[in-house]
């Protein structure tokens, strides 16, 4: 609850004889209804009774009625009633208006984050590993989802005051570099590597794979090149280092277009030696079992259950993906001493992470329970003009192109200074909202038409609302914003917006609990619909100055909260469109 309304806590805590902090999660703002006027806050009687665990309790509705009868209205609460298992409070309308608008304007980007729901939240150190493409291989839709979801989680944690370390864990080691080293010596061009490293390395990789399939000597020299890498051969390593450095340089540039950055570009290559240490540690604890094939495994079930066997070493003694993940986790704990580490990858890796966390545990690392995997579903059918998604840049170019075409067909986009940049920002909002509307675990079929439809609940609609509200401020801002009379905002459209603004902290809290962006998405879409209705009915032009000023304040508050929510989701709001 916003500070101005903490009187409700005090009122209840006196009558119920409970400390006010026990009531924080039992009281919530009432969701806005299109059909009728609703109260502002409700107390869930269920959650109160959970506190006292008395199972012989009478009917909850009776309890709610009794409680409502004991409560008296005051200068803050103007009406008390009961609903389904709730006690409802209506706030003095002028106070509601004044307090909400003041709080939104004063708190700015911190609005909703200063709520009691987050008070006493310890500041933590959180590592988020996301995006993590493989050098020289496709940057597929799974990497794209990981990038935008990981960015959202990092933004949200940061907004809540935690210290966040964003890590991109590149696939920058392994047999593919044997192929790539050999392939570059056969088909590589220095100038192409300089000008477009990601594309050129990908082309070389595809070509050398074809050759290796037909020609045994190519496959053999690829194996030899990788062995030289593993043994630390200076020439092989310097070529590998250039592939890696140039790729990262290009990734940084493309991520910037997406509005994403990383604190650390790590990679599997960092853990070549350290994974050998992991194997020694597993052996010293008697957990390493050799198989007939010469590989080494860990049996997590302890009774030979084949589904619980995890391979950690190849027969030639080299490490695998799982071993490197173990080494990386241990290294990060040493380096950052994190409170939580979150891995954002598709749900296909669920078992892999369960096994990694379990292995850390049996190796004696109690902090394994601080590690968390946030899985997401599969997107089918995303294609660009160049076919299947191969490079992130293709997706961004496709978004920009489609959005520019859309904007050209609407006649209001002539005066934009930088139409490409606007198109990209609006298009990215469309892509992100489409992706974040459902549960992250759900699979969905991708459709460009659905992403860019002009009507309905889309990212285009959020950007349009933000730009429209911004232009209101530009048009009328200087004259009216100085003073306003709260009594002028009593229309149902204004009250609905104010009631919706009251709920922002709860929505942030929900998303912070389950790391699902959909709560924020649906909140912002509702806010935009309410703003659209209000924009039609609450005229600013030709209204008396104090009415115009009050309405302008309301729209400014909406734009501020809309912008805050969009930024958390990883969207850059546009001011013209």
Coordinates of C-alpha atoms in Angstrom, one line a residue:
X1 CA 0.0 0.0 0.0
X2 CA 1.2 3.5 -0.7
X3 CA 2.4 5.3 2.4
X4 CA -0.7 7.6 2.5
X5 CA -3.0 4.6 3.0
X6 CA -1.1 2.9 5.8
X7 CA -4.0 4.1 8.0
X8 CA -5.8 0.9 6.8
X9 CA -3.1 -1.2 8.5
X10 CA -3.4 0.7 11.7
X11 CA -7.2 0.5 11.7
X12 CA -7.1 -3.2 11.2
X13 CA -4.2 -3.9 13.6
X14 CA -6.1 -2.2 16.4
X15 CA -9.3 -4.2 15.9
X16 CA -7.5 -7.5 15.2
X17 CA -4.8 -7.0 17.7
X18 CA -2.1 -8.0 15.2
X19 CA 1.1 -6.1 14.4
X20 CA 0.6 -4.0 11.2
X21 CA 3.5 -5.9 9.4
X22 CA 1.5 -9.1 9.6
X23 CA -1.2 -7.6 7.4
X24 CA 1.0 -6.6 4.5
X25 CA 0.3 -9.6 2.3
X26 CA -3.3 -9.9 3.3
X27 CA -4.3 -6.5 1.9
X28 CA -4.3 -5.9 -1.8
X29 CA -5.6 -3.4 -4.3
X30 CA -8.7 -4.5 -6.1
X31 CA -8.3 -5.2 -9.8
X32 CA -10.2 -2.7 -12.0
X33 CA -13.5 -4.0 -13.5
X34 CA -15.0 -2.7 -16.7
X35 CA -18.5 -3.4 -15.5
X36 CA -18.8 -1.6 -12.2
X37 CA -17.1 0.6 -9.8
X38 CA -15.1 -1.4 -7.3
X39 CA -13.6 -0.7 -3.9
X40 CA -9.9 0.3 -3.7
X41 CA -8.5 -2.3 -1.3
X42 CA -9.5 -5.6 0.0
X43 CA -8.5 -7.7 3.0
X44 CA -8.5 -11.4 2.4
X45 CA -10.1 -12.9 5.5
X46 CA -8.8 -16.4 4.4
X47 CA -5.1 -15.4 4.7
X48 CA -5.8 -13.8 8.2
X49 CA -7.3 -17.0 9.5
X50 CA -4.4 -19.0 8.2
X51 CA -2.4 -17.2 10.8
X52 CA -4.4 -18.6 13.7
X53 CA -4.8 -22.2 12.4
X54 CA -8.0 -22.8 14.2
X55 CA -9.8 -25.4 12.1
X56 CA -13.1 -25.2 14.0
X57 CA -13.5 -21.7 12.6
X58 CA -17.0 -20.6 11.6
X59 CA -18.0 -19.7 8.0
X60 CA -15.5 -17.2 6.5
X61 CA -18.3 -15.0 5.2
X62 CA -19.6 -14.6 8.8
X63 CA -16.2 -13.7 10.0
X64 CA -15.8 -11.1 7.3
X65 CA -19.2 -9.5 8.3
X66 CA -18.3 -9.4 11.9
X67 CA -15.0 -7.8 11.2
X68 CA -16.6 -5.2 8.9
X69 CA -19.0 -4.3 11.7
X70 CA -16.2 -3.6 14.1
X71 CA -14.4 -1.2 11.8
X72 CA -15.2 2.5 11.6
X73 CA -14.7 4.8 8.6
X74 CA -12.4 7.8 9.2
X75 CA -10.7 10.5 7.1
X76 CA -8.9 8.0 5.0
X77 CA -11.5 5.2 4.6
X78 CA -14.9 6.5 3.4
X79 CA -16.7 3.2 3.0
X80 CA -16.3 -0.4 4.4
X81 CA -18.2 -3.4 2.9
X82 CA -17.8 -7.2 2.5
X83 CA -17.3 -9.2 -0.6
X84 CA -16.6 -12.9 -1.3
X85 CA -14.5 -13.8 1.7
X86 CA -13.1 -10.2 1.8
X87 CA -13.6 -6.9 3.6
X88 CA -13.5 -4.1 1.2
X89 CA -12.3 -0.5 1.7
X90 CA -13.1 2.6 -0.3
X91 CA -10.7 5.5 0.1
X92 CA -11.7 9.1 0.3
X93 CA -11.7 10.0 -3.4
X94 CA -9.7 13.3 -3.1
X95 CA -7.1 11.7 -0.9
X96 CA -6.8 8.7 -3.3
X97 CA -6.2 11.1 -6.3
X98 CA -3.7 13.3 -4.5
X99 CA -1.7 10.5 -2.8
X100 CA -1.4 8.3 -5.9
X101 CA -0.4 11.1 -8.3
X102 CA 2.0 12.6 -5.8
X103 CA 3.7 9.3 -5.1
X104 CA 4.0 8.4 -8.9
X105 CA 5.6 11.8 -9.7
X106 CA 7.8 11.8 -6.6
X107 CA 9.1 8.2 -6.8
X108 CA 9.7 8.4 -10.6
X109 CA 11.4 5.2 -11.7
X110 CA 11.2 3.8 -8.2
X111 CA 7.4 3.9 -8.1
X112 CA 6.1 0.6 -6.8
X113 CA 9.5 -0.6 -5.7
X114 CA 9.4 1.3 -2.4
X115 CA 6.3 -0.6 -1.3
X116 CA 6.0 -2.4 2.0
X117 CA 6.0 -5.6 0.0
X118 CA 9.7 -5.2 -0.6
X119 CA 10.6 -3.6 2.8
X120 CA 13.2 -5.6 4.7
X121 CA 14.3 -7.3 1.5
X122 CA 18.0 -8.1 2.0
X123 CA 20.3 -6.8 -0.8
X124 CA 21.7 -9.9 -2.6
X125 CA 24.4 -10.7 -5.1
X126 CA 22.8 -12.4 -8.1
X127 CA 24.5 -14.0 -11.1
X128 CA 22.4 -14.4 -14.2
X129 CA 23.7 -16.5 -17.1
X130 CA 21.8 -15.9 -20.3
X131 CA 22.0 -15.8 -24.1
X132 CA 25.2 -18.0 -24.4
X133 CA 25.4 -18.6 -28.2
X134 CA 28.0 -20.9 -29.8
X135 CA 30.7 -19.2 -31.7
X136 CA 30.5 -20.1 -35.5
X137 CA 27.2 -21.8 -35.1
X138 CA 23.6 -20.5 -35.6
X139 CA 22.2 -17.9 -33.1
X140 CA 18.8 -19.6 -33.0
X141 CA 15.5 -18.6 -31.6
X142 CA 16.3 -20.4 -28.3
X143 CA 19.3 -18.0 -27.9
X144 CA 17.0 -15.0 -28.6
X145 CA 14.5 -16.1 -26.0
X146 CA 17.3 -16.7 -23.5
X147 CA 18.6 -13.2 -24.2
X148 CA 15.3 -11.3 -23.7
X149 CA 14.2 -13.4 -20.7
X150 CA 17.6 -13.2 -19.0
X151 CA 17.7 -9.5 -19.6
X152 CA 14.2 -9.1 -18.0
X153 CA 15.2 -11.1 -14.9
X154 CA 18.5 -9.1 -14.5
X155 CA 16.6 -5.8 -14.9
X156 CA 13.9 -6.8 -12.3
X157 CA 16.5 -8.0 -9.8
X158 CA 18.5 -4.8 -10.3
X159 CA 15.4 -2.6 -9.9
X160 CA 14.8 -4.3 -6.5
X161 CA 18.2 -3.2 -5.3
X162 CA 20.2 -6.4 -5.8
X163 CA 23.7 -6.4 -7.2
X164 CA 23.4 -8.3 -10.5
X165 CA 26.2 -9.8 -12.6
X166 CA 25.2 -10.6 -16.2
X167 CA 27.2 -13.4 -17.7
X168 CA 27.2 -14.5 -21.3
X169 CA 28.7 -18.1 -21.3
X170 CA 29.9 -18.6 -24.9
X171 CA 30.2 -22.0 -26.6
X172 CA 33.8 -21.2 -27.5
X173 CA 35.6 -24.5 -27.1
X174 CA 35.2 -28.0 -28.4
X175 CA 35.6 -30.1 -31.6
X176 CA 33.9 -27.3 -33.6
X177 CA 37.2 -25.3 -33.3
X178 CA 39.2 -28.1 -34.7
X179 CA 36.9 -28.0 -37.8
X180 CA 37.0 -24.2 -37.8
X181 CA 40.8 -24.0 -37.6
X182 CA 41.2 -26.5 -40.4
X183 CA 38.3 -24.9 -42.4
X184 CA 39.8 -21.4 -42.1
X185 CA 43.2 -22.6 -43.4
X186 CA 41.3 -24.1 -46.4
X187 CA 38.5 -21.5 -47.1
X188 CA 39.1 -18.5 -44.9
X189 CA 39.5 -14.9 -46.0
X190 CA 41.2 -12.5 -43.7
X191 CA 39.2 -9.4 -45.0
X192 CA 35.9 -11.3 -44.6
X193 CA 36.8 -12.3 -41.1
X194 CA 37.5 -8.6 -40.2
X195 CA 34.4 -7.2 -41.8
X196 CA 31.8 -9.8 -40.8
X197 CA 33.3 -12.4 -38.5
X198 CA 30.1 -14.1 -37.4
X199 CA 28.8 -14.7 -40.9
X200 CA 32.2 -15.7 -42.3
X201 CA 33.0 -18.2 -39.5
X202 CA 29.6 -19.7 -39.9
X203 CA 30.1 -20.1 -43.7
X204 CA 33.5 -21.7 -43.1
X205 CA 32.1 -24.0 -40.5
X206 CA 29.3 -25.2 -42.8
X207 CA 31.7 -25.7 -45.7
X208 CA 34.3 -27.6 -43.7
X209 CA 31.6 -29.9 -42.2
X210 CA 30.6 -30.9 -45.7
X211 CA 34.2 -31.6 -46.7
X212 CA 34.9 -33.5 -43.5
X213 CA 32.0 -35.8 -44.2
X214 CA 33.4 -36.7 -47.6
X215 CA 37.1 -36.5 -47.0
X216 CA 38.6 -38.4 -44.1
X217 CA 41.9 -36.4 -44.2
X218 CA 39.9 -33.2 -43.5
X219 CA 38.3 -34.8 -40.5
X220 CA 41.7 -36.1 -39.3
X221 CA 43.3 -32.7 -39.6
X222 CA 40.4 -31.1 -37.7
X223 CA 40.9 -33.6 -34.8
X224 CA 44.6 -32.8 -34.9
X225 CA 44.0 -29.0 -34.8
X226 CA 41.7 -29.4 -31.7
X227 CA 44.3 -31.6 -30.0
X228 CA 46.9 -28.8 -30.6
X229 CA 44.5 -26.4 -29.0
X230 CA 44.0 -28.6 -26.0
X231 CA 47.8 -29.0 -25.6
X232 CA 48.2 -25.2 -25.8
X233 CA 50.0 -24.9 -29.2
X234 CA 50.7 -21.1 -29.6
X235 CA 49.8 -20.8 -33.3
X236 CA 46.5 -22.7 -33.0
X237 CA 45.6 -20.8 -29.9
X238 CA 46.3 -17.4 -31.4
X239 CA 44.0 -18.2 -34.4
X240 CA 41.3 -19.4 -31.9
X241 CA 41.7 -16.2 -29.8
X242 CA 41.2 -14.1 -32.9
X243 CA 38.0 -16.0 -33.8
X244 CA 36.7 -15.4 -30.3
X245 CA 37.7 -11.7 -29.9
X246 CA 36.2 -10.7 -33.3
X247 CA 33.0 -12.6 -32.6
X248 CA 32.6 -11.0 -29.2
X249 CA 33.2 -7.5 -30.7
X250 CA 30.4 -8.2 -33.2
X251 CA 28.1 -9.7 -30.5
X252 CA 28.5 -6.5 -28.4
X253 CA 27.5 -4.4 -31.3
X254 CA 24.4 -6.5 -32.1
X255 CA 23.3 -6.8 -28.4
X256 CA 23.5 -3.1 -28.2
X257 CA 20.8 -2.8 -30.8
X258 CA 18.7 -5.1 -28.6
X259 CA 19.4 -2.9 -25.6
X260 CA 21.3 -5.8 -23.8
X261 CA 24.7 -5.8 -22.2
X262 CA 26.9 -8.2 -20.3
X263 CA 29.3 -7.7 -17.4
X264 CA 31.3 -10.7 -18.4
X265 CA 31.8 -12.7 -21.6
X266 CA 32.8 -16.1 -20.2
X267 CA 33.0 -19.3 -22.1
X268 CA 33.7 -23.0 -21.9
X269 CA 37.3 -22.3 -22.9
X270 CA 37.9 -20.7 -19.4
X271 CA 37.4 -24.1 -17.8
X272 CA 39.7 -26.4 -19.7
X273 CA 42.2 -26.7 -16.8
X274 CA 39.6 -26.2 -14.1
X275 CA 37.5 -29.1 -15.3
X276 CA 40.5 -31.4 -14.8
X277 CA 40.5 -30.3 -11.2
X278 CA 36.8 -31.1 -10.9
X279 CA 37.6 -34.6 -12.2
X280 CA 40.4 -35.0 -9.6
X281 CA 38.0 -33.9 -6.9
X282 CA 35.3 -36.3 -8.0
X283 CA 37.9 -39.1 -8.0
X284 CA 39.2 -38.2 -4.6
X285 CA 35.7 -38.5 -3.2
X286 CA 35.3 -41.9 -4.8
X287 CA 32.4 -40.7 -7.1
X288 CA 34.1 -41.3 -10.4
X289 CA 33.4 -44.6 -12.1
X290 CA 35.2 -45.8 -15.2
X291 CA 33.1 -47.5 -17.9
X292 CA 34.2 -50.3 -20.3
X293 CA 34.4 -47.7 -23.1
X294 CA 37.0 -45.8 -21.0
X295 CA 34.7 -42.8 -20.2
X296 CA 34.2 -41.6 -16.7
X297 CA 30.7 -41.2 -15.2
X298 CA 29.1 -40.2 -11.9
X299 CA 26.1 -42.3 -10.6
X300 CA 23.8 -39.8 -9.0
X301 CA 21.3 -42.5 -7.8
X302 CA 24.0 -44.6 -6.1
X303 CA 22.3 -47.8 -7.3
X304 CA 23.2 -47.8 -11.0
X305 CA 19.9 -46.3 -12.3
X306 CA 20.8 -45.6 -16.0
X307 CA 18.7 -42.4 -16.0
X308 CA 20.9 -40.9 -13.2
X309 CA 24.2 -41.5 -14.8
X310 CA 26.1 -38.5 -15.9
X311 CA 29.2 -38.7 -18.2
X312 CA 31.9 -36.3 -17.1
X313 CA 34.9 -37.4 -19.1
X314 CA 35.6 -38.7 -22.6
X315 CA 37.7 -41.8 -23.2
X316 CA 40.6 -39.6 -24.3
X317 CA 40.5 -37.8 -20.9
X318 CA 39.0 -34.5 -22.2
X319 CA 36.2 -32.8 -20.4
X320 CA 32.5 -32.5 -21.4
X321 CA 29.9 -29.8 -21.2
X322 CA 28.7 -31.0 -17.7
X323 CA 32.2 -31.0 -16.3
X324 CA 32.8 -27.5 -17.6
X325 CA 29.5 -26.3 -16.1
X326 CA 30.6 -27.7 -12.7
X327 CA 34.0 -26.0 -13.0
X328 CA 32.2 -22.7 -14.0
X329 CA 29.8 -22.8 -11.0
X330 CA 32.6 -23.4 -8.5
X331 CA 34.7 -20.7 -10.1
X332 CA 31.9 -18.1 -9.9
X333 CA 31.2 -18.9 -6.3
X334 CA 34.9 -18.2 -5.6
X335 CA 34.9 -15.1 -7.6
X336 CA 31.5 -13.5 -6.7
X337 CA 30.3 -15.3 -3.6
X338 CA 26.8 -15.1 -5.0
X339 CA 23.5 -15.5 -3.1
X340 CA 21.7 -16.8 -6.1
X341 CA 22.8 -18.0 -9.6
X342 CA 20.2 -18.2 -12.3
X343 CA 20.6 -20.1 -15.6
X344 CA 18.2 -19.1 -18.4
X345 CA 18.0 -21.8 -21.0
X346 CA 15.4 -23.8 -22.8
X347 CA 13.5 -26.6 -21.0
X348 CA 15.5 -29.3 -22.9
X349 CA 18.3 -28.6 -20.5
X350 CA 16.3 -29.2 -17.4
X351 CA 17.8 -32.6 -16.7
X352 CA 21.3 -31.4 -17.4
X353 CA 21.0 -28.7 -14.7
X354 CA 19.3 -31.0 -12.2
X355 CA 22.3 -33.3 -12.6
X356 CA 24.9 -30.5 -12.3
X357 CA 23.2 -29.1 -9.2
X358 CA 23.0 -32.6 -7.7
X359 CA 26.7 -33.3 -8.5
X360 CA 27.7 -30.0 -6.8
X361 CA 25.8 -31.1 -3.7
X362 CA 27.4 -34.6 -3.5
X363 CA 30.8 -32.9 -4.0
X364 CA 30.1 -31.1 -0.7
X365 CA 29.1 -27.7 -2.0
X366 CA 26.1 -26.7 0.1
X367 CA 25.6 -23.6 -2.0
X368 CA 24.3 -25.8 -4.8
X369 CA 20.8 -24.9 -3.6
X370 CA 21.4 -21.3 -4.4
X371 CA 21.5 -22.3 -8.1
X372 CA 18.3 -22.1 -10.1
X373 CA 17.4 -23.0 -13.7
X374 CA 14.7 -20.9 -15.3
X375 CA 13.5 -23.0 -18.3
X376 CA 11.5 -21.7 -21.3
X377 CA 9.5 -23.3 -24.1
X378 CA 10.3 -23.8 -27.7
X379 CA 9.3 -21.3 -30.5
X380 CA 8.4 -22.9 -33.8
X381 CA 8.5 -21.3 -37.2
X382 CA 10.5 -18.1 -36.8
X383 CA 11.9 -17.3 -40.2
X384 CA 13.4 -14.2 -41.8
X385 CA 13.8 -13.2 -45.4
X386 CA 17.0 -15.2 -45.5
X387 CA 15.3 -18.4 -44.2
X388 CA 15.7 -19.9 -40.8
X389 CA 17.2 -17.7 -38.1
X390 CA 21.0 -17.9 -38.3
X391 CA 22.1 -14.5 -36.9
X392 CA 20.5 -12.2 -34.4
X393 CA 21.2 -9.4 -36.7
X394 CA 18.9 -10.9 -39.3
X395 CA 16.0 -10.9 -36.8
X396 CA 16.7 -7.2 -35.9
X397 CA 16.8 -6.2 -39.6
X398 CA 13.6 -8.1 -40.3
X399 CA 11.9 -6.3 -37.4
X400 CA 13.1 -3.0 -38.6
X401 CA 12.1 -3.6 -42.2
X402 CA 8.6 -4.9 -41.3
X403 CA 7.9 -2.0 -38.9
X404 CA 9.1 0.6 -41.4
X405 CA 6.6 -0.8 -43.9
X406 CA 3.9 -0.7 -41.3
X407 CA 4.7 2.9 -40.4
X408 CA 4.8 3.9 -44.1
X409 CA 1.3 2.7 -44.6
X410 CA 0.0 4.9 -41.7
X411 CA 0.2 8.5 -42.7
X412 CA 1.3 9.9 -39.3
X413 CA 5.0 9.1 -39.4
X414 CA 6.5 11.8 -41.7
X415 CA 8.1 14.0 -39.0
X416 CA 10.3 11.3 -37.4
X417 CA 14.0 12.3 -37.1
X418 CA 15.2 8.8 -37.2
X419 CA 12.5 6.4 -38.6
X420 CA 14.9 3.4 -38.5
X421 CA 15.6 3.7 -34.8
X422 CA 11.9 4.2 -34.0
X423 CA 10.9 1.3 -36.2
X424 CA 13.4 -1.0 -34.4
X425 CA 12.3 0.1 -30.9
X426 CA 8.6 -0.4 -31.7
X427 CA 9.3 -3.7 -33.5
X428 CA 11.4 -5.0 -30.6
X429 CA 8.6 -4.1 -28.2
X430 CA 6.2 -6.1 -30.4
X431 CA 8.5 -9.1 -30.4
X432 CA 9.1 -9.0 -26.6
X433 CA 5.4 -8.6 -25.7
X434 CA 4.5 -11.4 -28.0
X435 CA 7.1 -13.6 -26.2
X436 CA 6.2 -12.5 -22.7
X437 CA 2.4 -12.8 -22.8
X438 CA 2.2 -16.4 -21.8
X439 CA 4.0 -18.6 -19.3
X440 CA 7.7 -18.8 -20.2
X441 CA 7.5 -22.6 -20.2
X442 CA 4.9 -22.7 -23.0
X443 CA 5.9 -23.5 -26.6
X444 CA 4.3 -21.4 -29.2
X445 CA 4.1 -21.0 -33.0
X446 CA 5.7 -17.8 -34.2
X447 CA 3.9 -15.4 -36.6
X448 CA 5.2 -12.1 -37.8
X449 CA 1.7 -11.0 -38.6
X450 CA 0.6 -11.6 -35.1
X451 CA 3.6 -9.7 -33.7
X452 CA 2.9 -6.7 -35.8
X453 CA -0.9 -6.6 -35.8
X454 CA -2.0 -3.0 -35.2
X455 CA -5.0 -3.8 -33.0
X456 CA -5.2 -5.7 -29.8
X457 CA -2.7 -6.5 -27.0
X458 CA 0.6 -5.9 -28.7
X459 CA 3.9 -4.2 -28.0
X460 CA 3.0 -1.8 -30.8
X461 CA -0.1 -0.7 -28.8
X462 CA 2.1 0.0 -25.7
X463 CA 4.6 2.1 -27.7
X464 CA 1.7 3.9 -29.4
X465 CA 0.1 4.7 -26.0
X466 CA 3.5 6.0 -24.6
X467 CA 4.1 8.2 -27.6
X468 CA 0.5 9.6 -27.6
X469 CA 0.8 10.5 -23.9
X470 CA 4.1 12.1 -24.5
X471 CA 2.7 14.3 -27.2
X472 CA -0.1 15.4 -24.8
X473 CA 2.6 16.6 -22.4
X474 CA 4.5 18.3 -25.3
X475 CA 1.3 20.0 -26.5
X476 CA -0.1 21.2 -23.2
X477 CA 2.6 20.7 -20.6
X478 CA 4.0 24.1 -20.0
X479 CA 0.8 25.8 -19.3
X480 CA -1.1 23.5 -17.0
X481 CA 1.2 21.4 -14.9
X482 CA 1.9 23.9 -12.1
X483 CA -1.2 23.5 -10.0
X484 CA -4.1 21.1 -10.2
X485 CA -7.2 20.5 -8.2
X486 CA -7.7 16.8 -7.1
X487 CA -11.5 17.3 -7.0
X488 CA -11.4 17.5 -10.8
X489 CA -10.6 13.8 -11.2
X490 CA -13.7 12.1 -10.0
X491 CA -14.9 10.6 -13.3
X492 CA -15.1 6.8 -13.4
X493 CA -12.3 6.8 -16.1
X494 CA -9.9 8.7 -13.8
X495 CA -10.8 6.6 -10.7
X496 CA -10.2 3.3 -12.7
X497 CA -6.7 4.5 -13.7
X498 CA -5.9 5.6 -10.1
X499 CA -7.0 2.2 -8.8
X500 CA -4.9 0.4 -11.4
X501 CA -1.9 2.5 -10.5
X502 CA -2.3 1.3 -6.9
X503 CA -1.7 -2.3 -8.0
X504 CA 1.7 -1.8 -9.6
X505 CA 3.7 -2.8 -6.6
X506 CA 1.7 -6.1 -6.3
X507 CA 2.4 -6.9 -9.9
X508 CA 6.1 -6.3 -9.5
X509 CA 6.0 -8.5 -6.4
X510 CA 4.3 -11.3 -8.2
X511 CA 6.9 -11.2 -11.0
X512 CA 9.7 -11.0 -8.5
X513 CA 8.4 -14.2 -6.8
X514 CA 8.0 -16.4 -9.9
X515 CA 10.2 -14.6 -12.4
X516 CA 7.4 -14.5 -15.0
X517 CA 7.1 -11.3 -17.0
X518 CA 3.5 -12.0 -18.0
X519 CA 2.1 -10.3 -14.8
X520 CA 3.8 -7.0 -15.8
X521 CA 2.8 -7.4 -19.5
X522 CA -0.9 -7.8 -18.7
X523 CA -0.8 -5.0 -16.2
X524 CA 0.7 -2.6 -18.8
X525 CA -1.8 -3.6 -21.5
X526 CA -4.7 -2.9 -19.1
X527 CA -3.1 0.4 -18.2
X528 CA -2.9 1.3 -21.9
X529 CA -6.5 0.3 -22.5
X530 CA -7.7 2.4 -19.5
X531 CA -5.6 5.3 -20.8
X532 CA -7.1 5.0 -24.3
X533 CA -10.6 5.2 -22.9
X534 CA -9.7 8.2 -20.6
X535 CA -8.0 9.9 -23.6
X536 CA -11.2 9.8 -25.5
X537 CA -13.5 11.0 -22.7
X538 CA -11.3 13.4 -20.6
X539 CA -10.5 16.3 -23.0
X540 CA -7.7 18.7 -22.1
X541 CA -8.3 21.1 -24.9
X542 CA -11.1 23.6 -24.1
X543 CA -11.4 22.4 -20.5
X544 CA -11.0 24.9 -17.6
X545 CA -7.3 25.3 -16.5
X546 CA -7.6 23.4 -13.3
X547 CA -9.5 20.5 -14.9
X548 CA -7.0 20.4 -17.8
X549 CA -4.1 20.5 -15.3
X550 CA -5.5 17.6 -13.2
X551 CA -6.1 15.5 -16.3
X552 CA -2.6 16.2 -17.6
X553 CA -1.2 15.1 -14.2
X554 CA -3.1 11.9 -14.5
X555 CA -1.8 11.2 -18.0
X556 CA 1.7 12.0 -17.0
X557 CA 1.5 9.5 -14.2
X558 CA 0.2 6.8 -16.6
X559 CA 3.1 7.5 -19.0
X560 CA 5.6 7.4 -16.1
X561 CA 4.4 4.0 -14.9
X562 CA 4.0 2.6 -18.4
X563 CA 7.6 3.7 -19.2
X564 CA 9.0 2.1 -16.0
X565 CA 7.2 -1.2 -16.7
X566 CA 8.4 -1.3 -20.3
X567 CA 12.0 -0.6 -19.3
X568 CA 11.9 -3.5 -16.9
X569 CA 10.8 -5.8 -19.7
X570 CA 13.7 -4.6 -21.8
X571 CA 11.8 -2.2 -24.0
X572 CA 13.0 1.3 -24.8
X573 CA 9.8 3.5 -24.9
X574 CA 9.5 5.9 -27.9
X575 CA 8.2 9.4 -27.6
X576 CA 7.2 9.8 -31.3
X577 CA 5.8 7.3 -33.7

